[in-house]
GROMACS .gro file of C-alpha atoms in nm:
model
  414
    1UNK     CA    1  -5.708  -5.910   2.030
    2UNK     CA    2  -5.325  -5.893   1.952
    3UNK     CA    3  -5.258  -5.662   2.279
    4UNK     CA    4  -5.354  -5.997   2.490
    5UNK     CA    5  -5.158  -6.202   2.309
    6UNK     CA    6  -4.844  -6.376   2.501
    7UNK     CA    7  -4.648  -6.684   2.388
    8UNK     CA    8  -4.591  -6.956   2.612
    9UNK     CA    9  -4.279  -6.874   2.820
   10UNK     CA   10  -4.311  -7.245   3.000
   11UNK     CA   11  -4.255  -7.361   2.618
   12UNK     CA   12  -4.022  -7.187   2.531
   13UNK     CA   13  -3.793  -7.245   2.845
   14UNK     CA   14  -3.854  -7.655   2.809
   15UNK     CA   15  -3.745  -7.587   2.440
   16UNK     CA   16  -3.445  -7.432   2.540
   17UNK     CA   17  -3.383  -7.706   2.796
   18UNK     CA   18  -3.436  -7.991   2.572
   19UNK     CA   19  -3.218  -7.838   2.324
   20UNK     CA   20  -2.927  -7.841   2.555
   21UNK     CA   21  -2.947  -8.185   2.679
   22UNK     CA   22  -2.800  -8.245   2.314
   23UNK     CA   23  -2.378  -8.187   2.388
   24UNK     CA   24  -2.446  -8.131   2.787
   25UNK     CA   25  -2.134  -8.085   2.910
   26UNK     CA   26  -2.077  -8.191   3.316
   27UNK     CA   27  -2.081  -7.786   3.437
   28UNK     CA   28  -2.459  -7.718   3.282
   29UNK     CA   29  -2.347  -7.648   2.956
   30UNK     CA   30  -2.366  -7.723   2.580
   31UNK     CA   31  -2.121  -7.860   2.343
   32UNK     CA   32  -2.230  -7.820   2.022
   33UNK     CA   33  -1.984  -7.725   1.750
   34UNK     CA   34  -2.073  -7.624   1.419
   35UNK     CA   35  -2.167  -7.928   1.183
   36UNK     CA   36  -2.051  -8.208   1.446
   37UNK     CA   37  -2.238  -8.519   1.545
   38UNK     CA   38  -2.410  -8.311   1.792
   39UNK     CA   39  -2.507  -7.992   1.535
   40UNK     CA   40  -2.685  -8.249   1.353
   41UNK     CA   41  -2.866  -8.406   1.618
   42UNK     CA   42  -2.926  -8.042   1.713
   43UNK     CA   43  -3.089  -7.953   1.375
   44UNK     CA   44  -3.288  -8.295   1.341
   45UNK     CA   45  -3.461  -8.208   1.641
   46UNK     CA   46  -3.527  -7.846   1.525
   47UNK     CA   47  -3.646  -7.966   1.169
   48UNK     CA   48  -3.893  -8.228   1.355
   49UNK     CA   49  -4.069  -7.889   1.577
   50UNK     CA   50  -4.105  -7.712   1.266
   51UNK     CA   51  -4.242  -8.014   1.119
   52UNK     CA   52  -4.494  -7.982   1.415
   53UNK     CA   53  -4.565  -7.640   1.363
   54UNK     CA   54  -4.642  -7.730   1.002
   55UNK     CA   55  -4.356  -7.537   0.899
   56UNK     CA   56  -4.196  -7.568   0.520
   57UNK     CA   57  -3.794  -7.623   0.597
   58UNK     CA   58  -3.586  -7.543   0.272
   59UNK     CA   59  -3.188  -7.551   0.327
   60UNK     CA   60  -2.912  -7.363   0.154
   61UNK     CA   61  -2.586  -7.482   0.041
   62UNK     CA   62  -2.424  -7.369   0.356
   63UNK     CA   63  -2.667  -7.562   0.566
   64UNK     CA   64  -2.854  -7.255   0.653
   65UNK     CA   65  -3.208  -7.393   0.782
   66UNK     CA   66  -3.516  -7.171   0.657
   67UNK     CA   67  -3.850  -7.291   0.831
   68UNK     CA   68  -4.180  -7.110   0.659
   69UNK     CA   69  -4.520  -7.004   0.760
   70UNK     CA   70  -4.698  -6.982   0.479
   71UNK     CA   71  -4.876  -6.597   0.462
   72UNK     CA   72  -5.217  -6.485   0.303
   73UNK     CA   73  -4.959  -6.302   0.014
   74UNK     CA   74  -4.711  -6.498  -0.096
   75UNK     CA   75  -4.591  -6.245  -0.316
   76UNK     CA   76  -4.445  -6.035  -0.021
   77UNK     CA   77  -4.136  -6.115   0.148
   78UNK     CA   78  -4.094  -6.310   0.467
   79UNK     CA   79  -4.040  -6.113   0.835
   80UNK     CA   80  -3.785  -6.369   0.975
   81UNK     CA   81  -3.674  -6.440   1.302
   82UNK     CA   82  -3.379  -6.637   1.437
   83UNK     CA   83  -3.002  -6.714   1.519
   84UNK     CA   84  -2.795  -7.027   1.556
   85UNK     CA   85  -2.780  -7.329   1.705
   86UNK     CA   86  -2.396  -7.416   1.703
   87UNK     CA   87  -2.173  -7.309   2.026
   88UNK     CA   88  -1.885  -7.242   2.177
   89UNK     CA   89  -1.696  -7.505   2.331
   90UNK     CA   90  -1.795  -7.568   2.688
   91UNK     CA   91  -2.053  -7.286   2.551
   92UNK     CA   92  -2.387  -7.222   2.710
   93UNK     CA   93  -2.741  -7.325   2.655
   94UNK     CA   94  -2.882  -6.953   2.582
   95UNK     CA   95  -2.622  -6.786   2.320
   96UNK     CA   96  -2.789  -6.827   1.963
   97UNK     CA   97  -3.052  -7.098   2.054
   98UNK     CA   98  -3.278  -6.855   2.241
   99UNK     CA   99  -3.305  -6.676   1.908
  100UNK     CA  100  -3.433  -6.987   1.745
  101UNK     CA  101  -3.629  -7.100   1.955
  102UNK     CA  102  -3.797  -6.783   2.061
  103UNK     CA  103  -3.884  -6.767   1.657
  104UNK     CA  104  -4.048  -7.083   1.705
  105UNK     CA  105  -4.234  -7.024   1.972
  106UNK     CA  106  -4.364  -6.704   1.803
  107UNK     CA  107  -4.483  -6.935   1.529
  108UNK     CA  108  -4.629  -7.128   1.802
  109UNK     CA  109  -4.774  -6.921   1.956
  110UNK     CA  110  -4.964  -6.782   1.662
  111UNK     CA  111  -5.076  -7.157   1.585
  112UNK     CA  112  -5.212  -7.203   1.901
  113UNK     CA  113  -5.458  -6.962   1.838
  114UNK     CA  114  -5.560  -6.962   1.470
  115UNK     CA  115  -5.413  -6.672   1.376
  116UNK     CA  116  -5.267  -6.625   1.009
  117UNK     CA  117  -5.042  -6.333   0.866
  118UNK     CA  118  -5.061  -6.144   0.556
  119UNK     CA  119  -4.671  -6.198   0.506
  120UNK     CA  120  -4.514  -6.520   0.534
  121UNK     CA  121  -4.300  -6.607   0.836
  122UNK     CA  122  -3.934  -6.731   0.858
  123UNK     CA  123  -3.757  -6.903   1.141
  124UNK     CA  124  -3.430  -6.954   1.027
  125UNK     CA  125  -3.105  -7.124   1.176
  126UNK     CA  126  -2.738  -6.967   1.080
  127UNK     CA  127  -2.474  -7.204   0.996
  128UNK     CA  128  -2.108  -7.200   1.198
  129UNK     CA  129  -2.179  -6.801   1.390
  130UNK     CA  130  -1.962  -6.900   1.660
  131UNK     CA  131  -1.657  -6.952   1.440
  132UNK     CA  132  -1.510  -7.189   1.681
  133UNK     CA  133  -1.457  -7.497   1.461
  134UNK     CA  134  -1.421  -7.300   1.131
  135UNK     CA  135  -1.315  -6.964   1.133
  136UNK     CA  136  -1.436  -6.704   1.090
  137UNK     CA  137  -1.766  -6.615   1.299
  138UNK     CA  138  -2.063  -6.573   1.112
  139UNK     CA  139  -1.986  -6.703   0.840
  140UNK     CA  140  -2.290  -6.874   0.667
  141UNK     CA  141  -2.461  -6.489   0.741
  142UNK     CA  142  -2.154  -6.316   0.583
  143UNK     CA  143  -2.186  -6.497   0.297
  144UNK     CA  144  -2.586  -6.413   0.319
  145UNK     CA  145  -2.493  -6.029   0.345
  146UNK     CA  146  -2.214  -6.070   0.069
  147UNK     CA  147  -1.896  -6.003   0.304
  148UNK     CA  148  -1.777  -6.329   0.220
  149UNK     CA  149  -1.760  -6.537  -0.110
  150UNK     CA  150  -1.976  -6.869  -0.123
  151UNK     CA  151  -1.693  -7.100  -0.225
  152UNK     CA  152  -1.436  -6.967  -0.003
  153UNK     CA  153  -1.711  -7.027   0.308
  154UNK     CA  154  -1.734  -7.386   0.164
  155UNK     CA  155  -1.313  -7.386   0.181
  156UNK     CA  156  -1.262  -7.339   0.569
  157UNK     CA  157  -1.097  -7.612   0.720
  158UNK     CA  158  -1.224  -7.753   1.086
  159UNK     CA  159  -0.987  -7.715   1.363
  160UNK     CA  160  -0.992  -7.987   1.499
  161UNK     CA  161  -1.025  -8.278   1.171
  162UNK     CA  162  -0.903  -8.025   0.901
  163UNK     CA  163  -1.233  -8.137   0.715
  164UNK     CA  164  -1.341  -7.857   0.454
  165UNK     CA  165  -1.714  -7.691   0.549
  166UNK     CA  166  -1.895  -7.852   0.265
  167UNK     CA  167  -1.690  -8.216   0.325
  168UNK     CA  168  -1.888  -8.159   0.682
  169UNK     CA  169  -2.201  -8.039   0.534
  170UNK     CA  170  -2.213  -8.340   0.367
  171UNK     CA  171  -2.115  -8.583   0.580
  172UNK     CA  172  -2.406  -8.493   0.833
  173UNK     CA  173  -2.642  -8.450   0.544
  174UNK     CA  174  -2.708  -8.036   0.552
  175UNK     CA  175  -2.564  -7.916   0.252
  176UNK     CA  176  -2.906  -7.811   0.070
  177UNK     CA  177  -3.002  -7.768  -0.316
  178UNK     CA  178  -3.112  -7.406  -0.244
  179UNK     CA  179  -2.887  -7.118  -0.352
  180UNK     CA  180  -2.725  -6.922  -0.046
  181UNK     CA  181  -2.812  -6.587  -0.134
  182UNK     CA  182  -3.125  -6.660  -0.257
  183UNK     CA  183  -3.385  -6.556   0.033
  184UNK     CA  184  -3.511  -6.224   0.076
  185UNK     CA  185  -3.654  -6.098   0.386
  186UNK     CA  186  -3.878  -5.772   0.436
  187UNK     CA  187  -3.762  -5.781   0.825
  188UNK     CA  188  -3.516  -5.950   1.016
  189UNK     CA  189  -3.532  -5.983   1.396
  190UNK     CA  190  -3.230  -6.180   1.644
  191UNK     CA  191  -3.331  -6.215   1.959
  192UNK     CA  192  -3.001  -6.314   2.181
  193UNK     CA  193  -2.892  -6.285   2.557
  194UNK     CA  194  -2.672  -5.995   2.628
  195UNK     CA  195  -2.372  -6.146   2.698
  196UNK     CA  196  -2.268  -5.842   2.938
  197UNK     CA  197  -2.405  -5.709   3.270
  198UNK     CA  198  -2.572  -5.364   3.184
  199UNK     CA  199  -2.916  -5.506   3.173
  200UNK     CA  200  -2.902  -5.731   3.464
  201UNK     CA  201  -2.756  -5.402   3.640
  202UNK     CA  202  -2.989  -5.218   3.571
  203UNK     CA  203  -3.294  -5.455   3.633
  204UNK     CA  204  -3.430  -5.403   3.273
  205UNK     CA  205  -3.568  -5.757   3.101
  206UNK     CA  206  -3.524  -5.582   2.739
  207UNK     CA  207  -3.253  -5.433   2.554
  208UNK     CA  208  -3.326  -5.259   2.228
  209UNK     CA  209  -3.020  -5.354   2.001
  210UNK     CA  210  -3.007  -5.032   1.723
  211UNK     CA  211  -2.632  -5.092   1.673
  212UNK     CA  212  -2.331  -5.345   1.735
  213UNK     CA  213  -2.001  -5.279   1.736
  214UNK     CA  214  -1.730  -5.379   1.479
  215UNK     CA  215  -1.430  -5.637   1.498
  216UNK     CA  216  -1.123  -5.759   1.337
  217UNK     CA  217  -1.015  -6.124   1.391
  218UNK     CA  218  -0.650  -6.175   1.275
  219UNK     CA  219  -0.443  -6.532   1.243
  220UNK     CA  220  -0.090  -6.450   1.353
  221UNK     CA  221   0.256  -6.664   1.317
  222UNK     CA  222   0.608  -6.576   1.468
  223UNK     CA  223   0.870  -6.822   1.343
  224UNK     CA  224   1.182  -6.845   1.551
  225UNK     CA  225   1.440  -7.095   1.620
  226UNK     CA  226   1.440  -7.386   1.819
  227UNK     CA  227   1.764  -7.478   2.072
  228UNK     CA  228   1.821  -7.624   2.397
  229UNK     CA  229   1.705  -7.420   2.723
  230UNK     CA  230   2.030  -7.478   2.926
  231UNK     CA  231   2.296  -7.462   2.647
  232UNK     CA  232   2.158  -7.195   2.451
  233UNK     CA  233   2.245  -6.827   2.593
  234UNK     CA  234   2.012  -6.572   2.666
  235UNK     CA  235   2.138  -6.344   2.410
  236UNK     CA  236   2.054  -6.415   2.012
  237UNK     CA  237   1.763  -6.657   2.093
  238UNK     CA  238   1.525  -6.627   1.868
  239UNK     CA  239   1.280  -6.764   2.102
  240UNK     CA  240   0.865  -6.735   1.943
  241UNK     CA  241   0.667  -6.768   2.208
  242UNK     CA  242   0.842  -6.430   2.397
  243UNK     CA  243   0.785  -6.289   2.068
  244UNK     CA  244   0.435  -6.393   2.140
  245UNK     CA  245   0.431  -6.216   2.477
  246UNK     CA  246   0.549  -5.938   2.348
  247UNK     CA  247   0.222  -5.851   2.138
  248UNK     CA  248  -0.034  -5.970   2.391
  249UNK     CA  249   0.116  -5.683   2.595
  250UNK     CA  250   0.062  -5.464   2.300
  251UNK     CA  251  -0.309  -5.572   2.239
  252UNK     CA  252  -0.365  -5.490   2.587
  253UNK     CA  253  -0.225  -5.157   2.593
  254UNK     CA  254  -0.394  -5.129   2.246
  255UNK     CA  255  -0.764  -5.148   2.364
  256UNK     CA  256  -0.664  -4.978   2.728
  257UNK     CA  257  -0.543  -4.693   2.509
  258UNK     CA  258  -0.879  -4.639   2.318
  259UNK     CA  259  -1.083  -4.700   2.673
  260UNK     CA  260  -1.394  -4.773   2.787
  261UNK     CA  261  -1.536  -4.876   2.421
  262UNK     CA  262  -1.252  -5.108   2.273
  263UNK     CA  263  -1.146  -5.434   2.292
  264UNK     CA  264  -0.843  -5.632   2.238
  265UNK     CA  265  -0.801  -5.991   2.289
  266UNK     CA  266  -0.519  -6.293   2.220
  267UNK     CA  267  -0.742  -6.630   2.191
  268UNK     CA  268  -0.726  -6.952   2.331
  269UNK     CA  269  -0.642  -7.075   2.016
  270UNK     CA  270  -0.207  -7.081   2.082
  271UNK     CA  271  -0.008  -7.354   1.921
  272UNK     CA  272   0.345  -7.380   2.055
  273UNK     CA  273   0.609  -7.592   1.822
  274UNK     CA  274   0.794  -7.818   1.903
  275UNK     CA  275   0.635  -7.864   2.233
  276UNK     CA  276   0.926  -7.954   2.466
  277UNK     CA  277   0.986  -7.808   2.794
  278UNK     CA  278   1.392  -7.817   2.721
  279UNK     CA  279   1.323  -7.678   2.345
  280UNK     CA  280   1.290  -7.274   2.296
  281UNK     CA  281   0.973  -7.223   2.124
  282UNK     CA  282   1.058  -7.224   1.758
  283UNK     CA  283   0.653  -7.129   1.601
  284UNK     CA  284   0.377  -6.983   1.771
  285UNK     CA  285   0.044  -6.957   1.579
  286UNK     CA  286  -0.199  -6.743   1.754
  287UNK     CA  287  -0.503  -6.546   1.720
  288UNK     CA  288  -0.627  -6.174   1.815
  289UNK     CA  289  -0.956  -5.989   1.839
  290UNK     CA  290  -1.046  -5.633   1.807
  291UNK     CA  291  -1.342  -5.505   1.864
  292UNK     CA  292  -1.508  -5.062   1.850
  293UNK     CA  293  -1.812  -4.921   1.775
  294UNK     CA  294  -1.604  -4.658   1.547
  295UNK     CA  295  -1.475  -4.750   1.257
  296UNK     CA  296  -1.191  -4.496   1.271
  297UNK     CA  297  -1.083  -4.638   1.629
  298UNK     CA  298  -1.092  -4.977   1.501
  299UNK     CA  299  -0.852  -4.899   1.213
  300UNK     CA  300  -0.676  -4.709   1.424
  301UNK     CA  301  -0.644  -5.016   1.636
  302UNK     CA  302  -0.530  -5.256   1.340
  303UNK     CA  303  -0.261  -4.999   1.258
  304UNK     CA  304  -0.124  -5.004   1.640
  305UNK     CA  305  -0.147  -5.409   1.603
  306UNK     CA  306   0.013  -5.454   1.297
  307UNK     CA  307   0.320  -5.214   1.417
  308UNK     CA  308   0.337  -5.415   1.740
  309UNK     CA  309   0.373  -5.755   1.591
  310UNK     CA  310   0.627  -5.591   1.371
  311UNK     CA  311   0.832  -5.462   1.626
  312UNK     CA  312   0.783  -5.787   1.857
  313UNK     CA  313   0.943  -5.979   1.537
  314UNK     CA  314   1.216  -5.780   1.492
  315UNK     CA  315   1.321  -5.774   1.828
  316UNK     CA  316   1.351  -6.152   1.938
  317UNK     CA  317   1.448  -6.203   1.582
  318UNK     CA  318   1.173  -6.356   1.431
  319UNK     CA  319   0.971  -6.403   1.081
  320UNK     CA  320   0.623  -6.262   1.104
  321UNK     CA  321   0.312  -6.363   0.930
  322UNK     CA  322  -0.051  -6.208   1.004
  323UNK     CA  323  -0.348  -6.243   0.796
  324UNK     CA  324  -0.662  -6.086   0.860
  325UNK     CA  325  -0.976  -6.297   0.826
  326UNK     CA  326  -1.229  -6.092   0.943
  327UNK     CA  327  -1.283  -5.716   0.926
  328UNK     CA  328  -1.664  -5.707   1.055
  329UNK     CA  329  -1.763  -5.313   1.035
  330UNK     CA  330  -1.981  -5.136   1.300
  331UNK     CA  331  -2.337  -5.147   1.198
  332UNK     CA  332  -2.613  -4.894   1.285
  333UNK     CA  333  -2.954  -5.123   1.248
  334UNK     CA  334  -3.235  -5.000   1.087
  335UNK     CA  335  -3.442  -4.699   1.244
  336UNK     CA  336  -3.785  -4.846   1.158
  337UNK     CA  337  -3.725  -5.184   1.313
  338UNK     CA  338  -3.532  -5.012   1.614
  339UNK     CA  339  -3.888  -4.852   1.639
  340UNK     CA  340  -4.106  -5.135   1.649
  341UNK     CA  341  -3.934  -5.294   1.888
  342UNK     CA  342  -3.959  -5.040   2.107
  343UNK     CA  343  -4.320  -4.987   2.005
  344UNK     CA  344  -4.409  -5.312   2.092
  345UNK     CA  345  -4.226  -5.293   2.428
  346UNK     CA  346  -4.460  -4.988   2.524
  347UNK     CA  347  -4.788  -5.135   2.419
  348UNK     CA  348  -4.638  -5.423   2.642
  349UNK     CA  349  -4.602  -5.259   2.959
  350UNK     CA  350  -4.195  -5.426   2.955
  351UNK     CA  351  -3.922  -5.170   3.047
  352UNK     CA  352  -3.662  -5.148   2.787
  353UNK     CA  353  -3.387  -4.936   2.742
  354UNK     CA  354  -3.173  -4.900   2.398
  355UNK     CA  355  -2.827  -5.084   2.355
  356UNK     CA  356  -2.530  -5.134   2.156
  357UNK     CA  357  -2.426  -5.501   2.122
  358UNK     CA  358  -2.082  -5.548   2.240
  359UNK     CA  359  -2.059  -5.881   1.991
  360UNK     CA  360  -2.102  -5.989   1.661
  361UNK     CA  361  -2.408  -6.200   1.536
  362UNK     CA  362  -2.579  -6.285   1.255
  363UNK     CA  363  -2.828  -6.008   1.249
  364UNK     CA  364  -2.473  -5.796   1.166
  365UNK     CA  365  -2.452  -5.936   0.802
  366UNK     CA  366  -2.820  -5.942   0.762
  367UNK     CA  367  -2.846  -5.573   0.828
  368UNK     CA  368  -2.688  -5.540   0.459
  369UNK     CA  369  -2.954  -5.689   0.267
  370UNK     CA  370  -3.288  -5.676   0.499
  371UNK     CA  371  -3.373  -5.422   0.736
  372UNK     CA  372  -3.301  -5.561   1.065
  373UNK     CA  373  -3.274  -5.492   1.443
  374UNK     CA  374  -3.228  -5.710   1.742
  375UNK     CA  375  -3.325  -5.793   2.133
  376UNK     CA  376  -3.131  -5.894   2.415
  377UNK     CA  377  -3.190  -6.027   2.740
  378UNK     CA  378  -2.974  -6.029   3.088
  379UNK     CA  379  -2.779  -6.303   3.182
  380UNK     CA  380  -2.668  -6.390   3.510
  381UNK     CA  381  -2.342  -6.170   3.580
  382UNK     CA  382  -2.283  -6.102   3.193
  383UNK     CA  383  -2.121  -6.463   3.151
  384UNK     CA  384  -2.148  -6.570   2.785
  385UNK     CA  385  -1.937  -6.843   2.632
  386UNK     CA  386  -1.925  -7.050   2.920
  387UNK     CA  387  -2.099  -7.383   3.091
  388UNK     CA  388  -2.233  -7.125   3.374
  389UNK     CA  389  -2.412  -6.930   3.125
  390UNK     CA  390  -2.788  -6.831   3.271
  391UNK     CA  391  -3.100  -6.667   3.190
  392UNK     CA  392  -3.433  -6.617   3.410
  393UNK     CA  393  -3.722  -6.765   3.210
  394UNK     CA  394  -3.944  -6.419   3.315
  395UNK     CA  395  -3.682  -6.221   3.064
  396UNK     CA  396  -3.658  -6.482   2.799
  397UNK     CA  397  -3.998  -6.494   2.759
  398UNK     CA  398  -4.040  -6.119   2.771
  399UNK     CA  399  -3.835  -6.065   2.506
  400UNK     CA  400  -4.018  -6.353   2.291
  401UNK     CA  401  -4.350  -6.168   2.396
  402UNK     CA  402  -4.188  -5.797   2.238
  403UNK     CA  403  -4.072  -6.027   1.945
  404UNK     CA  404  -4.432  -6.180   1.851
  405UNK     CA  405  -4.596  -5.854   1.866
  406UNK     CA  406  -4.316  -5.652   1.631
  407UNK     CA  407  -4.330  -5.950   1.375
  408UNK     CA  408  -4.723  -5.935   1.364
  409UNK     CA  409  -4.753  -5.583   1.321
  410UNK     CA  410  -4.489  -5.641   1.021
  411UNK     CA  411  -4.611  -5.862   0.909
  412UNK     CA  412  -4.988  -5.821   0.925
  413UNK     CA  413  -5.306  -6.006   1.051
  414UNK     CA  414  -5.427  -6.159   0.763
   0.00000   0.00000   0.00000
């Protein structure tokens, strides 16, 4: 029976669509940061399908959302399935709702045809992953996986209002009575595009994720000294935003120096005091992101960074401040689920081929506490975390097909 079965790609893919009419931006995007107006609307709308799918939604104090399908043993721990539904600014409509929905539609799927598991099912949706509006990424997870302490989560601050987490949990009703570490899960599977070209390149509709790379995110200051542009010479400014420069060179050179695996970014996120055009920068406030599969190139990495910014602030004369928020370490996922996957691609008939992911995600902080592995499928040209993100409904729904027949062999036909 279960080597016929096949969810309903047509359902998923008007899931996904609906889903991104909430926060459509003008370019075919989605707008949905983490615990605005339109994260709520988001979840509502998620909450009323599992309701549907006569699913059991319990929700943490993070506003992590944990939708149930009841099994024939209770006793046993869930196999859960899922990502998040918060994105980028100007994001996409694929990155971390695919994973959600393509839980659902497993559970779906399973409905439609009377089928019932010996261990219970979970679909569950990760609060604030992206990190845009409070930082850092992952957050609700890494608190999950015990990286990061519950209270301190509940602390960040939004970027935009300067609202704390659980100030925003409550004001759009999420913050749960259930205890954020609380769950357990026998498996846990993320399903996610790639967000990079090798699959697409290769013409392969399934990549096997059995490891992710790690990253640092660091907050940086400079502190200079602000004078006029004409009157002020050249020499003995103290000028920030040069100081500034100075280190995105340096995290350049830094990930060109430990080529082809690293990474090394300066953010969007650059605040420039006072914000004249006659008025040498007197503050910058910045952000950087590393990123290796090897932990010992990744410290290596923060060493290079940390001497750069030093050097940069003693040059143009300035005061330095970096704090590091986020030291995410490489992960290896687990063997047995890496497995399964791949099983389930081979009874399947889908060409897969292994992969390591290139971002963080959810499944990352899971891996401590649950064995866990993940999927990916191409999108157009590798774009992720941007209105033209795009995914063909054929791999979407392969994927979701791979994902439906690992979770029942985990979890058992009742």
């Amino acid at each position: 029976m279960s080597e016929h079965l096949r969810v309903d790609g047509a359902r998923l893919w008007q899931s996904i669509m609906q889903m991104a009419e909430i926060g459509a931006t003008a370019n075919g995007g989605s707008h949905r940061l983490t615990l605005s107006d339109e994260d709520k609307t988001a979840r509502d709308l998620f909450a009323s399908w599992c309701a549907e799918a006569g699913l059991a939604l319990q929700i943490d104090e993070l506003g992590d959302m944990f939708a149930r399908r009841s099994g024939s043993d209770e006793a046993q721990a869930p196999v859960a399935m899922g990502s998040h539904l918060d994105t980028q600014p100007l994001g996409g409509r694929f990155d971390g709702v695919f994973g959600v929905l393509a839980g659902l539609e497993v559970v779906r799927s399973l409905n439609d045809r009377g089928i019932a598991t010996v261990k219970p099912l979970e679909v569950v949706n990760w609060t604030n992953e992206e990190g845009a509006r409070f930082a850092p990424a992952m957050l609700a997870s890494g608190v999950y996986g015990g990286v990061f302490d519950l209270h301190w989560a509940q602390s960040r601050r939004a970027v935009d209002t300067g609202a704390t987490l659980l100030d925003e949990l409550r004001r759009i009703g999420y913050e749960g009575p259930l205890p954020a570490r609380e769950r357990e899960f026998s498996a846990f599977f993320e399903c996610h595009i790639e967000q990079g070209p090798i699959l697409e390149s290769a013409g392969i509709p399934v990549g096997v994720v059995d490891a992710a790379q790690g990253f640092r995110w660091y907050d940086i200051s400079l502190d200079g000294f602000a004078s006029h542009t004409g009157s002020t010479p050249m020499v003995g400014r103290r000028n920030a935003l040069l100081g500034m420069a100075r280190v995105a060179l340096a995290v350049d050179k830094i990930a060109g120096d430990h080529a082809p695996l690293a990474r090394g970014t300066v953010g969007s996120q650059i605040r420039v005091e006072p914000g004249s055009r006659n008025i040498i920068p007197s503050r910058v406030d910045f952000t950087v992101d590393l990123r290796h599969p090897s932990a010992a190139a990744l410290a290596a990495m923060d060493a290079e960074l940390r001497a750069a910014c030093r050097e940069a602030a003693a040059n143009c004369g300035l005061t330095l401040s970096l704090a590091q928020i986020s030291d995410t370490q490489p992960v290896a996922f687990d063997a047995d689920c890496v497995a399964q996957l791949e099983w389930a691609c081979e009874r399947l008939g889908i060409a897969h081929q292994r992969i390591t992911s290139g971002a963080g995600h959810d499944a990352c902080y899971v891996a401590k506490r649950a064995p866990t592995a993940m999927l990916f499928a191409p999108c157009k040209d590798g774009i992720s975390h941007h209105e033209s993100e795009s995914a063909e409904p054929a791999d979407l729904e392969a994927v979701c097909n791979v994902l439906l027949h690992a979770v029942l062999d985990l979890a058992g036909v009742a």
